[in-house]
């Protein structure tokens, strides 16, 4: 009993512990509210999101862009500037301030702001779009096309609008052409689509020709395929003089050669200059290297190339064709032929035909032998014919090979090489 009376009383709880517990509870409640608030603010309409989280730079920036899209420029500007006060590097808010300035204020300041936004993010499409328009208005084609390149690389769905912008700029202001040529010289992924789009425009062929000539000495010059597309478009449109001038300017293929690859040695051609060999039933046509007679002009005995034609005597198709751009005057077609085997009444003719003409201006006819020749025969027989290119109605011509057989079906193989067109003496 005495011992119990001597025990000390239990310690009293500190009031600070009660305050701490209350504070912790309040903090947990606030934290829970923030956890709920963030998704609510993200999903709510802009005006409600601002009420829910008026101190969030992200919410303010989202609201400012929503106001800008709705055309309420004053609200958009105020909200964006509030966002920038809280987060100076908020790209969305910076963009909105720049776009509002561009609509209602200082376009020079807008250009600076949106340039900064565009440099911060290559994915800021709105900034790049505004900068393209503004730089074009100022005639700053280099910068405008650089921003357009950024958009075209990222968003294929806006490429048609950008391509139309490029085409319009080149059609209306020749100063824009070198800048666009500079972008194309880097071979961007949209290059082929853009060049194809040019041919859908009324003046697209002329624009494409202008680009090809501007780019002729650059590393990104028109490829053989792109140049063939341009040449074929000019030829099909009947723009023969333009075709002549573009070929002379580019010298591809060499403009000084009346006939390209008369020895059939080239691996590829830029049509319509070069050989267009037919594919069809009843015949086979192929250019083969080292299958022709020795080429004495190269100083050695290496065989040249040759054109091999296998024919069953039934088809009248054009077997080989090449477009020429001979000036009016008198010319001579030279060549060599060799029969590998077969005998019939069939003939093969090299014809030079003016575009749109019904009859050839000149024709070299090679008749089949009446008796079959040994397969080992290596006899190459020269042939030649003179013809006149008239002064009118013959701006372009086609040299073409055709077969004619008045007799029965037969199997023949003939070779050609060393074709050449020279001025007649």
mmCIF file of N, CA, C and O in Angstrom, residues 11-109:
data_model
loop_
_atom_site.group_PDB
_atom_site.id
_atom_site.type_symbol
_atom_site.label_atom_id
_atom_site.label_comp_id
_atom_site.label_asym_id
_atom_site.label_seq_id
_atom_site.Cartn_x
_atom_site.Cartn_y
_atom_site.Cartn_z
ATOM 1 N N UNK A 11 2.737 10.566 -17.239
ATOM 2 C CA UNK A 11 2.998 11.871 -17.898
ATOM 3 C C UNK A 11 1.770 12.352 -18.690
ATOM 4 O O UNK A 11 1.031 11.566 -19.260
ATOM 5 N N UNK A 12 1.611 13.663 -18.714
ATOM 6 C CA UNK A 12 0.500 14.264 -19.466
ATOM 7 C C UNK A 12 0.869 14.369 -20.947
ATOM 8 O O UNK A 12 2.013 14.671 -21.294
ATOM 9 N N UNK A 13 -0.113 14.113 -21.828
ATOM 10 C CA UNK A 13 0.126 14.229 -23.292
ATOM 11 C C UNK A 13 0.364 15.682 -23.662
ATOM 12 O O UNK A 13 -0.347 16.569 -23.192
ATOM 13 N N UNK A 14 1.365 15.886 -24.522
ATOM 14 C CA UNK A 14 1.670 17.250 -24.992
ATOM 15 C C UNK A 14 0.594 17.731 -25.958
ATOM 16 O O UNK A 14 0.159 16.984 -26.848
ATOM 17 N N UNK A 15 0.177 18.979 -25.841
ATOM 18 C CA UNK A 15 -0.821 19.511 -26.791
ATOM 19 C C UNK A 15 -0.294 19.584 -28.211
ATOM 20 O O UNK A 15 -1.045 19.601 -29.175
ATOM 21 N N UNK A 16 1.059 19.589 -28.382
ATOM 22 C CA UNK A 16 1.624 19.669 -29.736
ATOM 23 C C UNK A 16 1.316 18.412 -30.537
ATOM 24 O O UNK A 16 1.177 18.446 -31.758
ATOM 25 N N UNK A 17 1.231 17.261 -29.798
ATOM 26 C CA UNK A 17 0.915 16.022 -30.504
ATOM 27 C C UNK A 17 -0.466 16.080 -31.113
ATOM 28 O O UNK A 17 -0.712 15.599 -32.228
ATOM 29 N N UNK A 18 -1.396 16.676 -30.426
ATOM 30 C CA UNK A 18 -2.752 16.805 -30.967
ATOM 31 C C UNK A 18 -2.783 17.702 -32.185
ATOM 32 O O UNK A 18 -3.430 17.408 -33.178
ATOM 33 N N UNK A 19 -2.006 18.801 -32.114
ATOM 34 C CA UNK A 19 -1.954 19.691 -33.277
ATOM 35 C C UNK A 19 -1.312 19.010 -34.484
ATOM 36 O O UNK A 19 -1.734 19.165 -35.623
ATOM 37 N N UNK A 20 -0.269 18.216 -34.229
ATOM 38 C CA UNK A 20 0.401 17.513 -35.331
ATOM 39 C C UNK A 20 -0.517 16.524 -36.005
ATOM 40 O O UNK A 20 -0.518 16.379 -37.232
ATOM 41 N N UNK A 21 -1.312 15.821 -35.174
ATOM 42 C CA UNK A 21 -2.239 14.845 -35.766
ATOM 43 C C UNK A 21 -3.279 15.536 -36.629
ATOM 44 O O UNK A 21 -3.632 15.065 -37.713
ATOM 45 N N UNK A 22 -3.746 16.678 -36.120
ATOM 46 C CA UNK A 22 -4.739 17.443 -36.916
ATOM 47 C C UNK A 22 -4.113 17.930 -38.216
ATOM 48 O O UNK A 22 -4.709 17.831 -39.302
ATOM 49 N N UNK A 23 -2.864 18.423 -38.117
ATOM 50 C CA UNK A 23 -2.188 18.904 -39.325
ATOM 51 C C UNK A 23 -1.963 17.791 -40.324
ATOM 52 O O UNK A 23 -2.111 17.975 -41.538
ATOM 53 N N UNK A 24 -1.555 16.605 -39.804
ATOM 54 C CA UNK A 24 -1.347 15.467 -40.705
ATOM 55 C C UNK A 24 -2.630 15.068 -41.403
ATOM 56 O O UNK A 24 -2.650 14.781 -42.605
ATOM 57 N N UNK A 25 -3.716 15.096 -40.659
ATOM 58 C CA UNK A 25 -5.004 14.739 -41.265
ATOM 59 C C UNK A 25 -5.389 15.737 -42.350
ATOM 60 O O UNK A 25 -5.867 15.372 -43.433
ATOM 61 N N UNK A 26 -5.165 17.016 -42.039
ATOM 62 C CA UNK A 26 -5.482 18.046 -43.039
ATOM 63 C C UNK A 26 -4.627 17.868 -44.285
ATOM 64 O O UNK A 26 -5.091 17.970 -45.431
ATOM 65 N N UNK A 27 -3.315 17.560 -44.073
ATOM 66 C CA UNK A 27 -2.424 17.364 -45.212
ATOM 67 C C UNK A 27 -2.844 16.193 -46.067
ATOM 68 O O UNK A 27 -2.801 16.244 -47.305
ATOM 69 N N UNK A 28 -3.239 15.113 -45.403
ATOM 70 C CA UNK A 28 -3.674 13.943 -46.157
ATOM 71 C C UNK A 28 -4.942 14.231 -46.940
ATOM 72 O O UNK A 28 -5.112 13.769 -48.085
ATOM 73 N N UNK A 29 -5.836 14.997 -46.318
ATOM 74 C CA UNK A 29 -7.060 15.372 -47.038
ATOM 75 C C UNK A 29 -6.723 16.229 -48.253
ATOM 76 O O UNK A 29 -7.247 16.032 -49.351
ATOM 77 N N UNK A 30 -5.801 17.183 -48.056
ATOM 78 C CA UNK A 30 -5.418 18.067 -49.176
ATOM 79 C C UNK A 30 -4.755 17.255 -50.295
ATOM 80 O O UNK A 30 -5.039 17.460 -51.466
ATOM 81 N N UNK A 31 -3.875 16.327 -49.911
ATOM 82 C CA UNK A 31 -3.209 15.501 -50.900
ATOM 83 C C UNK A 31 -4.209 14.635 -51.660
ATOM 84 O O UNK A 31 -4.128 14.495 -52.897
ATOM 85 N N UNK A 32 -5.161 14.086 -50.948
ATOM 86 C CA UNK A 32 -6.193 13.301 -51.627
ATOM 87 C C UNK A 32 -6.998 14.142 -52.588
ATOM 88 O O UNK A 32 -7.359 13.699 -53.686
ATOM 89 N N UNK A 33 -7.274 15.377 -52.167
ATOM 90 C CA UNK A 33 -8.015 16.283 -53.054
ATOM 91 C C UNK A 33 -7.223 16.589 -54.323
ATOM 92 O O UNK A 33 -7.781 16.636 -55.412
ATOM 93 N N UNK A 34 -5.891 16.760 -54.147
ATOM 94 C CA UNK A 34 -5.068 17.027 -55.324
ATOM 95 C C UNK A 34 -5.054 15.823 -56.271
ATOM 96 O O UNK A 34 -5.064 15.970 -57.493
ATOM 97 N N UNK A 35 -5.035 14.622 -55.707
ATOM 98 C CA UNK A 35 -5.067 13.415 -56.527
ATOM 99 C C UNK A 35 -6.348 13.347 -57.333
ATOM 100 O O UNK A 35 -6.378 12.955 -58.509
ATOM 101 N N UNK A 36 -7.431 13.744 -56.725
ATOM 102 C CA UNK A 36 -8.719 13.767 -57.429
ATOM 103 C C UNK A 36 -8.793 14.941 -58.385
ATOM 104 O O UNK A 36 -9.343 14.847 -59.494
ATOM 105 N N UNK A 37 -8.170 16.061 -57.983
ATOM 106 C CA UNK A 37 -8.303 17.309 -58.747
ATOM 107 C C UNK A 37 -7.601 17.245 -60.101
ATOM 108 O O UNK A 37 -8.106 17.739 -61.103
ATOM 109 N N UNK A 38 -6.415 16.616 -60.124
ATOM 110 C CA UNK A 38 -5.629 16.617 -61.366
ATOM 111 C C UNK A 38 -6.382 15.960 -62.514
ATOM 112 O O UNK A 38 -6.521 16.554 -63.598
ATOM 113 N N UNK A 39 -6.908 14.726 -62.367
ATOM 114 C CA UNK A 39 -7.658 14.155 -63.495
ATOM 115 C C UNK A 39 -8.937 14.925 -63.816
ATOM 116 O O UNK A 39 -9.340 15.020 -64.962
ATOM 117 N N UNK A 40 -9.554 15.501 -62.764
ATOM 118 C CA UNK A 40 -10.754 16.307 -63.035
ATOM 119 C C UNK A 40 -10.406 17.523 -63.882
ATOM 120 O O UNK A 40 -11.108 17.860 -64.835
ATOM 121 N N UNK A 41 -9.316 18.180 -63.526
ATOM 122 C CA UNK A 41 -8.898 19.369 -64.277
ATOM 123 C C UNK A 41 -8.490 19.017 -65.691
ATOM 124 O O UNK A 41 -8.732 19.760 -66.644
ATOM 125 N N UNK A 42 -7.861 17.844 -65.855
ATOM 126 C CA UNK A 42 -7.434 17.424 -67.196
ATOM 127 C C UNK A 42 -8.619 17.152 -68.093
ATOM 128 O O UNK A 42 -8.568 17.408 -69.307
ATOM 129 N N UNK A 43 -9.699 16.627 -67.533
ATOM 130 C CA UNK A 43 -10.827 16.196 -68.353
ATOM 131 C C UNK A 43 -11.928 17.238 -68.452
ATOM 132 O O UNK A 43 -12.774 17.155 -69.346
ATOM 133 N N UNK A 44 -11.936 18.180 -67.545
ATOM 134 C CA UNK A 44 -13.018 19.172 -67.547
ATOM 135 C C UNK A 44 -12.825 20.174 -68.671
ATOM 136 O O UNK A 44 -11.709 20.386 -69.146
ATOM 137 N N UNK A 45 -13.915 20.820 -69.123
ATOM 138 C CA UNK A 45 -13.777 21.925 -70.068
ATOM 139 C C UNK A 45 -12.876 23.005 -69.491
ATOM 140 O O UNK A 45 -12.725 23.119 -68.264
ATOM 141 N N UNK A 46 -12.286 23.813 -70.390
ATOM 142 C CA UNK A 46 -11.252 24.761 -69.969
ATOM 143 C C UNK A 46 -11.720 25.679 -68.850
ATOM 144 O O UNK A 46 -11.012 25.892 -67.860
ATOM 145 N N UNK A 47 -12.937 26.237 -68.976
ATOM 146 C CA UNK A 47 -13.385 27.196 -67.968
ATOM 147 C C UNK A 47 -13.572 26.532 -66.608
ATOM 148 O O UNK A 47 -13.287 27.108 -65.554
ATOM 149 N N UNK A 48 -14.024 25.283 -66.588
ATOM 150 C CA UNK A 48 -14.176 24.562 -65.322
ATOM 151 C C UNK A 48 -12.823 24.142 -64.773
ATOM 152 O O UNK A 48 -12.615 24.145 -63.550
ATOM 153 N N UNK A 49 -11.903 23.767 -65.654
ATOM 154 C CA UNK A 49 -10.572 23.354 -65.201
ATOM 155 C C UNK A 49 -9.867 24.495 -64.492
ATOM 156 O O UNK A 49 -9.181 24.292 -63.481
ATOM 157 N N UNK A 50 -10.021 25.709 -65.004
ATOM 158 C CA UNK A 50 -9.390 26.869 -64.367
ATOM 159 C C UNK A 50 -9.956 27.082 -62.971
ATOM 160 O O UNK A 50 -9.236 27.405 -62.029
ATOM 161 N N UNK A 51 -11.267 26.913 -62.818
ATOM 162 C CA UNK A 51 -11.877 27.081 -61.487
ATOM 163 C C UNK A 51 -11.378 26.001 -60.521
ATOM 164 O O UNK A 51 -11.166 26.260 -59.337
ATOM 165 N N UNK A 52 -11.207 24.793 -61.042
ATOM 166 C CA UNK A 52 -10.751 23.703 -60.188
ATOM 167 C C UNK A 52 -9.286 23.864 -59.785
ATOM 168 O O UNK A 52 -8.905 23.526 -58.659
ATOM 169 N N UNK A 53 -8.453 24.347 -60.724
ATOM 170 C CA UNK A 53 -7.017 24.442 -60.460
ATOM 171 C C UNK A 53 -6.466 25.742 -61.035
ATOM 172 O O UNK A 53 -5.725 25.742 -62.023
ATOM 173 N N UNK A 54 -6.817 26.881 -60.412
ATOM 174 C CA UNK A 54 -6.426 28.180 -60.975
ATOM 175 C C UNK A 54 -4.938 28.459 -60.893
ATOM 176 O O UNK A 54 -4.451 29.373 -61.560
ATOM 177 N N UNK A 55 -4.200 27.688 -60.130
ATOM 178 C CA UNK A 55 -2.772 27.936 -60.020
ATOM 179 C C UNK A 55 -1.917 27.067 -60.904
ATOM 180 O O UNK A 55 -0.695 27.202 -60.903
ATOM 181 N N UNK A 56 -2.524 26.178 -61.685
ATOM 182 C CA UNK A 56 -1.758 25.258 -62.525
ATOM 183 C C UNK A 56 -1.417 25.908 -63.869
ATOM 184 O O UNK A 56 -2.309 26.317 -64.619
ATOM 185 N N UNK A 57 -0.104 25.979 -64.161
ATOM 186 C CA UNK A 57 0.322 26.543 -65.444
ATOM 187 C C UNK A 57 -0.180 25.702 -66.612
ATOM 188 O O UNK A 57 -0.549 26.216 -67.667
ATOM 189 N N UNK A 58 -0.209 24.392 -66.416
ATOM 190 C CA UNK A 58 -0.671 23.496 -67.488
ATOM 191 C C UNK A 58 -2.138 23.748 -67.786
ATOM 192 O O UNK A 58 -2.553 23.859 -68.952
ATOM 193 N N UNK A 59 -2.951 23.871 -66.731
ATOM 194 C CA UNK A 59 -4.385 24.119 -66.930
ATOM 195 C C UNK A 59 -4.614 25.479 -67.569
ATOM 196 O O UNK A 59 -5.430 25.629 -68.486
ATOM 197 N N UNK A 60 -3.878 26.484 -67.121
ATOM 198 C CA UNK A 60 -4.023 27.818 -67.692
ATOM 199 C C UNK A 60 -3.626 27.833 -69.178
ATOM 200 O O UNK A 60 -4.287 28.483 -69.998
ATOM 201 N N UNK A 61 -2.556 27.109 -69.514
ATOM 202 C CA UNK A 61 -2.119 27.059 -70.918
ATOM 203 C C UNK A 61 -3.148 26.363 -71.791
ATOM 204 O O UNK A 61 -3.453 26.816 -72.906
ATOM 205 N N UNK A 62 -3.719 25.253 -71.278
ATOM 206 C CA UNK A 62 -4.766 24.552 -72.025
ATOM 207 C C UNK A 62 -5.967 25.459 -72.240
ATOM 208 O O UNK A 62 -6.559 25.521 -73.326
ATOM 209 N N UNK A 63 -6.347 26.185 -71.177
ATOM 210 C CA UNK A 63 -7.495 27.080 -71.279
ATOM 211 C C UNK A 63 -7.221 28.218 -72.256
ATOM 212 O O UNK A 63 -8.103 28.631 -73.019
ATOM 213 N N UNK A 64 -5.994 28.715 -72.254
ATOM 214 C CA UNK A 64 -5.665 29.814 -73.168
ATOM 215 C C UNK A 64 -5.769 29.371 -74.625
ATOM 216 O O UNK A 64 -6.275 30.109 -75.475
ATOM 217 N N UNK A 65 -5.325 28.143 -74.910
ATOM 218 C CA UNK A 65 -5.425 27.662 -76.298
ATOM 219 C C UNK A 65 -6.871 27.434 -76.697
ATOM 220 O O UNK A 65 -7.261 27.707 -77.841
ATOM 221 N N UNK A 66 -7.677 26.942 -75.748
ATOM 222 C CA UNK A 66 -9.102 26.768 -76.042
ATOM 223 C C UNK A 66 -9.764 28.119 -76.350
ATOM 224 O O UNK A 66 -10.590 28.225 -77.267
ATOM 225 N N UNK A 67 -9.405 29.142 -75.597
ATOM 226 C CA UNK A 67 -9.951 30.477 -75.849
ATOM 227 C C UNK A 67 -9.482 31.021 -77.198
ATOM 228 O O UNK A 67 -10.246 31.655 -77.934
ATOM 229 N N UNK A 68 -8.223 30.747 -77.539
ATOM 230 C CA UNK A 68 -7.714 31.215 -78.836
ATOM 231 C C UNK A 68 -8.461 30.536 -79.986
ATOM 232 O O UNK A 68 -8.830 31.190 -80.965
ATOM 233 N N UNK A 69 -8.690 29.233 -79.869
ATOM 234 C CA UNK A 69 -9.411 28.528 -80.922
ATOM 235 C C UNK A 69 -10.848 29.033 -81.048
ATOM 236 O O UNK A 69 -11.421 28.998 -82.140
ATOM 237 N N UNK A 70 -11.405 29.503 -79.938
ATOM 238 C CA UNK A 70 -12.773 30.032 -79.964
ATOM 239 C C UNK A 70 -12.815 31.476 -80.441
ATOM 240 O O UNK A 70 -13.904 32.047 -80.576
ATOM 241 N N UNK A 71 -11.654 32.069 -80.677
ATOM 242 C CA UNK A 71 -11.610 33.438 -81.178
ATOM 243 C C UNK A 71 -11.673 34.498 -80.103
ATOM 244 O O UNK A 71 -11.786 35.687 -80.415
ATOM 245 N N UNK A 72 -11.579 34.126 -78.831
ATOM 246 C CA UNK A 72 -11.614 35.102 -77.733
ATOM 247 C C UNK A 72 -10.175 35.458 -77.378
ATOM 248 O O UNK A 72 -9.565 34.914 -76.454
ATOM 249 N N UNK A 73 -9.631 36.399 -78.162
ATOM 250 C CA UNK A 73 -8.209 36.696 -78.100
ATOM 251 C C UNK A 73 -7.784 37.298 -76.766
ATOM 252 O O UNK A 73 -6.726 36.970 -76.230
ATOM 253 N N UNK A 74 -8.591 38.201 -76.190
ATOM 254 C CA UNK A 74 -8.217 38.833 -74.927
ATOM 255 C C UNK A 74 -8.105 37.792 -73.821
ATOM 256 O O UNK A 74 -7.154 37.796 -73.032
ATOM 257 N N UNK A 75 -9.109 36.911 -73.735
ATOM 258 C CA UNK A 75 -9.063 35.858 -72.721
ATOM 259 C C UNK A 75 -7.853 34.946 -72.926
ATOM 260 O O UNK A 75 -7.171 34.555 -71.970
ATOM 261 N N UNK A 76 -7.622 34.575 -74.190
ATOM 262 C CA UNK A 76 -6.508 33.681 -74.497
ATOM 263 C C UNK A 76 -5.188 34.301 -74.074
ATOM 264 O O UNK A 76 -4.334 33.645 -73.457
ATOM 265 N N UNK A 77 -5.012 35.592 -74.377
ATOM 266 C CA UNK A 77 -3.765 36.267 -74.038
ATOM 267 C C UNK A 77 -3.573 36.347 -72.529
ATOM 268 O O UNK A 77 -2.479 36.075 -72.011
ATOM 269 N N UNK A 78 -4.630 36.703 -71.805
ATOM 270 C CA UNK A 78 -4.521 36.834 -70.344
ATOM 271 C C UNK A 78 -4.187 35.497 -69.693
ATOM 272 O O UNK A 78 -3.306 35.418 -68.825
ATOM 273 N N UNK A 79 -4.872 34.438 -70.100
ATOM 274 C CA UNK A 79 -4.616 33.125 -69.509
ATOM 275 C C UNK A 79 -3.207 32.633 -69.845
ATOM 276 O O UNK A 79 -2.526 32.040 -68.995
ATOM 277 N N UNK A 80 -2.773 32.869 -71.085
ATOM 278 C CA UNK A 80 -1.436 32.412 -71.476
ATOM 279 C C UNK A 80 -0.356 33.143 -70.690
ATOM 280 O O UNK A 80 0.638 32.544 -70.261
ATOM 281 N N UNK A 81 -0.546 34.429 -70.486
ATOM 282 C CA UNK A 81 0.458 35.191 -69.733
ATOM 283 C C UNK A 81 0.479 34.763 -68.268
ATOM 284 O O UNK A 81 1.545 34.741 -67.633
ATOM 285 N N UNK A 82 -0.698 34.429 -67.707
ATOM 286 C CA UNK A 82 -0.736 33.902 -66.337
ATOM 287 C C UNK A 82 0.032 32.581 -66.257
ATOM 288 O O UNK A 82 0.764 32.326 -65.289
ATOM 289 N N UNK A 83 -0.132 31.756 -67.284
ATOM 290 C CA UNK A 83 0.598 30.477 -67.300
ATOM 291 C C UNK A 83 2.100 30.702 -67.367
ATOM 292 O O UNK A 83 2.876 30.009 -66.693
ATOM 293 N N UNK A 84 2.522 31.694 -68.162
ATOM 294 C CA UNK A 84 3.945 31.959 -68.297
ATOM 295 C C UNK A 84 4.535 32.537 -67.011
ATOM 296 O O UNK A 84 5.721 32.339 -66.728
ATOM 297 N N UNK A 85 3.722 33.264 -66.230
ATOM 298 C CA UNK A 85 4.208 33.758 -64.948
ATOM 299 C C UNK A 85 4.555 32.603 -64.014
ATOM 300 O O UNK A 85 5.490 32.675 -63.220
ATOM 301 N N UNK A 86 3.790 31.522 -64.102
ATOM 302 C CA UNK A 86 4.014 30.364 -63.251
ATOM 303 C C UNK A 86 5.046 29.399 -63.845
ATOM 304 O O UNK A 86 5.751 28.701 -63.105
ATOM 305 N N UNK A 87 5.100 29.343 -65.183
ATOM 306 C CA UNK A 87 6.039 28.427 -65.854
ATOM 307 C C UNK A 87 6.567 29.107 -67.114
ATOM 308 O O UNK A 87 5.968 28.994 -68.187
ATOM 309 N N UNK A 88 7.662 29.862 -66.993
ATOM 310 C CA UNK A 88 8.156 30.665 -68.131
ATOM 311 C C UNK A 88 8.497 29.847 -69.374
ATOM 312 O O UNK A 88 8.564 30.403 -70.473
ATOM 313 N N UNK A 89 8.705 28.534 -69.214
ATOM 314 C CA UNK A 89 9.093 27.713 -70.366
ATOM 315 C C UNK A 89 7.934 26.856 -70.866
ATOM 316 O O UNK A 89 8.158 25.855 -71.553
ATOM 317 N N UNK A 90 6.712 27.253 -70.559
ATOM 318 C CA UNK A 90 5.545 26.508 -71.037
ATOM 319 C C UNK A 90 5.350 26.809 -72.529
ATOM 320 O O UNK A 90 4.990 27.923 -72.913
ATOM 321 N N UNK A 91 5.624 25.812 -73.352
ATOM 322 C CA UNK A 91 5.589 25.994 -74.808
ATOM 323 C C UNK A 91 4.198 26.366 -75.297
ATOM 324 O O UNK A 91 4.033 27.234 -76.166
ATOM 325 N N UNK A 92 3.179 25.731 -74.773
ATOM 326 C CA UNK A 92 1.815 25.974 -75.217
ATOM 327 C C UNK A 92 1.401 27.417 -74.951
ATOM 328 O O UNK A 92 0.819 28.086 -75.821
ATOM 329 N N UNK A 93 1.735 27.919 -73.773
ATOM 330 C CA UNK A 93 1.379 29.298 -73.441
ATOM 331 C C UNK A 93 2.152 30.286 -74.304
ATOM 332 O O UNK A 93 1.599 31.294 -74.781
ATOM 333 N N UNK A 94 3.436 29.993 -74.529
ATOM 334 C CA UNK A 94 4.241 30.875 -75.378
ATOM 335 C C UNK A 94 3.664 30.933 -76.793
ATOM 336 O O UNK A 94 3.591 32.008 -77.407
ATOM 337 N N UNK A 95 3.248 29.789 -77.283
ATOM 338 C CA UNK A 95 2.655 29.758 -78.619
ATOM 339 C C UNK A 95 1.389 30.596 -78.688
ATOM 340 O O UNK A 95 1.170 31.342 -79.653
ATOM 341 N N UNK A 96 0.525 30.485 -77.677
ATOM 342 C CA UNK A 96 -0.727 31.237 -77.694
ATOM 343 C C UNK A 96 -0.456 32.732 -77.664
ATOM 344 O O UNK A 96 -1.092 33.503 -78.403
ATOM 345 N N UNK A 97 0.492 33.176 -76.833
ATOM 346 C CA UNK A 97 0.827 34.607 -76.795
ATOM 347 C C UNK A 97 1.294 35.064 -78.179
ATOM 348 O O UNK A 97 0.898 36.120 -78.688
ATOM 349 N N UNK A 98 2.140 34.243 -78.814
ATOM 350 C CA UNK A 98 2.616 34.592 -80.146
ATOM 351 C C UNK A 98 1.503 34.637 -81.180
ATOM 352 O O UNK A 98 1.439 35.558 -82.006
ATOM 353 N N UNK A 99 0.594 33.664 -81.133
ATOM 354 C CA UNK A 99 -0.506 33.630 -82.103
ATOM 355 C C UNK A 99 -1.455 34.798 -81.892
ATOM 356 O O UNK A 99 -1.969 35.385 -82.862
ATOM 357 N N UNK A 100 -1.703 35.161 -80.624
ATOM 358 C CA UNK A 100 -2.571 36.314 -80.359
ATOM 359 C C UNK A 100 -1.916 37.603 -80.852
ATOM 360 O O UNK A 100 -2.569 38.454 -81.475
ATOM 361 N N UNK A 101 -0.619 37.744 -80.617
ATOM 362 C CA UNK A 101 0.094 38.911 -81.131
ATOM 363 C C UNK A 101 0.016 38.969 -82.655
ATOM 364 O O UNK A 101 -0.123 40.039 -83.249
ATOM 365 N N UNK A 102 0.117 37.800 -83.269
ATOM 366 C CA UNK A 102 0.037 37.774 -84.724
ATOM 367 C C UNK A 102 -1.308 38.186 -85.260
ATOM 368 O O UNK A 102 -1.414 38.752 -86.357
ATOM 369 N N UNK A 103 -2.367 37.929 -84.477
ATOM 370 C CA UNK A 103 -3.714 38.294 -84.917
ATOM 371 C C UNK A 103 -4.064 39.739 -84.592
ATOM 372 O O UNK A 103 -4.755 40.400 -85.362
ATOM 373 N N UNK A 104 -3.629 40.216 -83.450
ATOM 374 C CA UNK A 104 -4.139 41.506 -82.965
ATOM 375 C C UNK A 104 -3.061 42.527 -82.660
ATOM 376 O O UNK A 104 -3.387 43.686 -82.379
ATOM 377 N N UNK A 105 -1.811 42.128 -82.661
ATOM 378 C CA UNK A 105 -0.784 43.050 -82.197
ATOM 379 C C UNK A 105 0.387 43.183 -83.127
ATOM 380 O O UNK A 105 0.245 43.426 -84.331
ATOM 381 N N UNK A 106 1.553 42.959 -82.602
ATOM 382 C CA UNK A 106 2.824 43.196 -83.287
ATOM 383 C C UNK A 106 3.267 41.904 -83.972
ATOM 384 O O UNK A 106 3.683 40.943 -83.319
ATOM 385 N N UNK A 107 3.222 41.866 -85.317
ATOM 386 C CA UNK A 107 3.600 40.649 -86.038
ATOM 387 C C UNK A 107 5.096 40.361 -85.901
ATOM 388 O O UNK A 107 5.517 39.205 -85.937
ATOM 389 N N UNK A 108 5.887 41.393 -85.741
ATOM 390 C CA UNK A 108 7.322 41.156 -85.549
ATOM 391 C C UNK A 108 7.564 40.451 -84.218
ATOM 392 O O UNK A 108 8.376 39.513 -84.129
ATOM 393 N N UNK A 109 6.867 40.913 -83.155
ATOM 394 C CA UNK A 109 6.983 40.243 -81.862
ATOM 395 C C UNK A 109 6.444 38.815 -81.952
ATOM 396 O O UNK A 109 7.028 37.882 -81.392
#
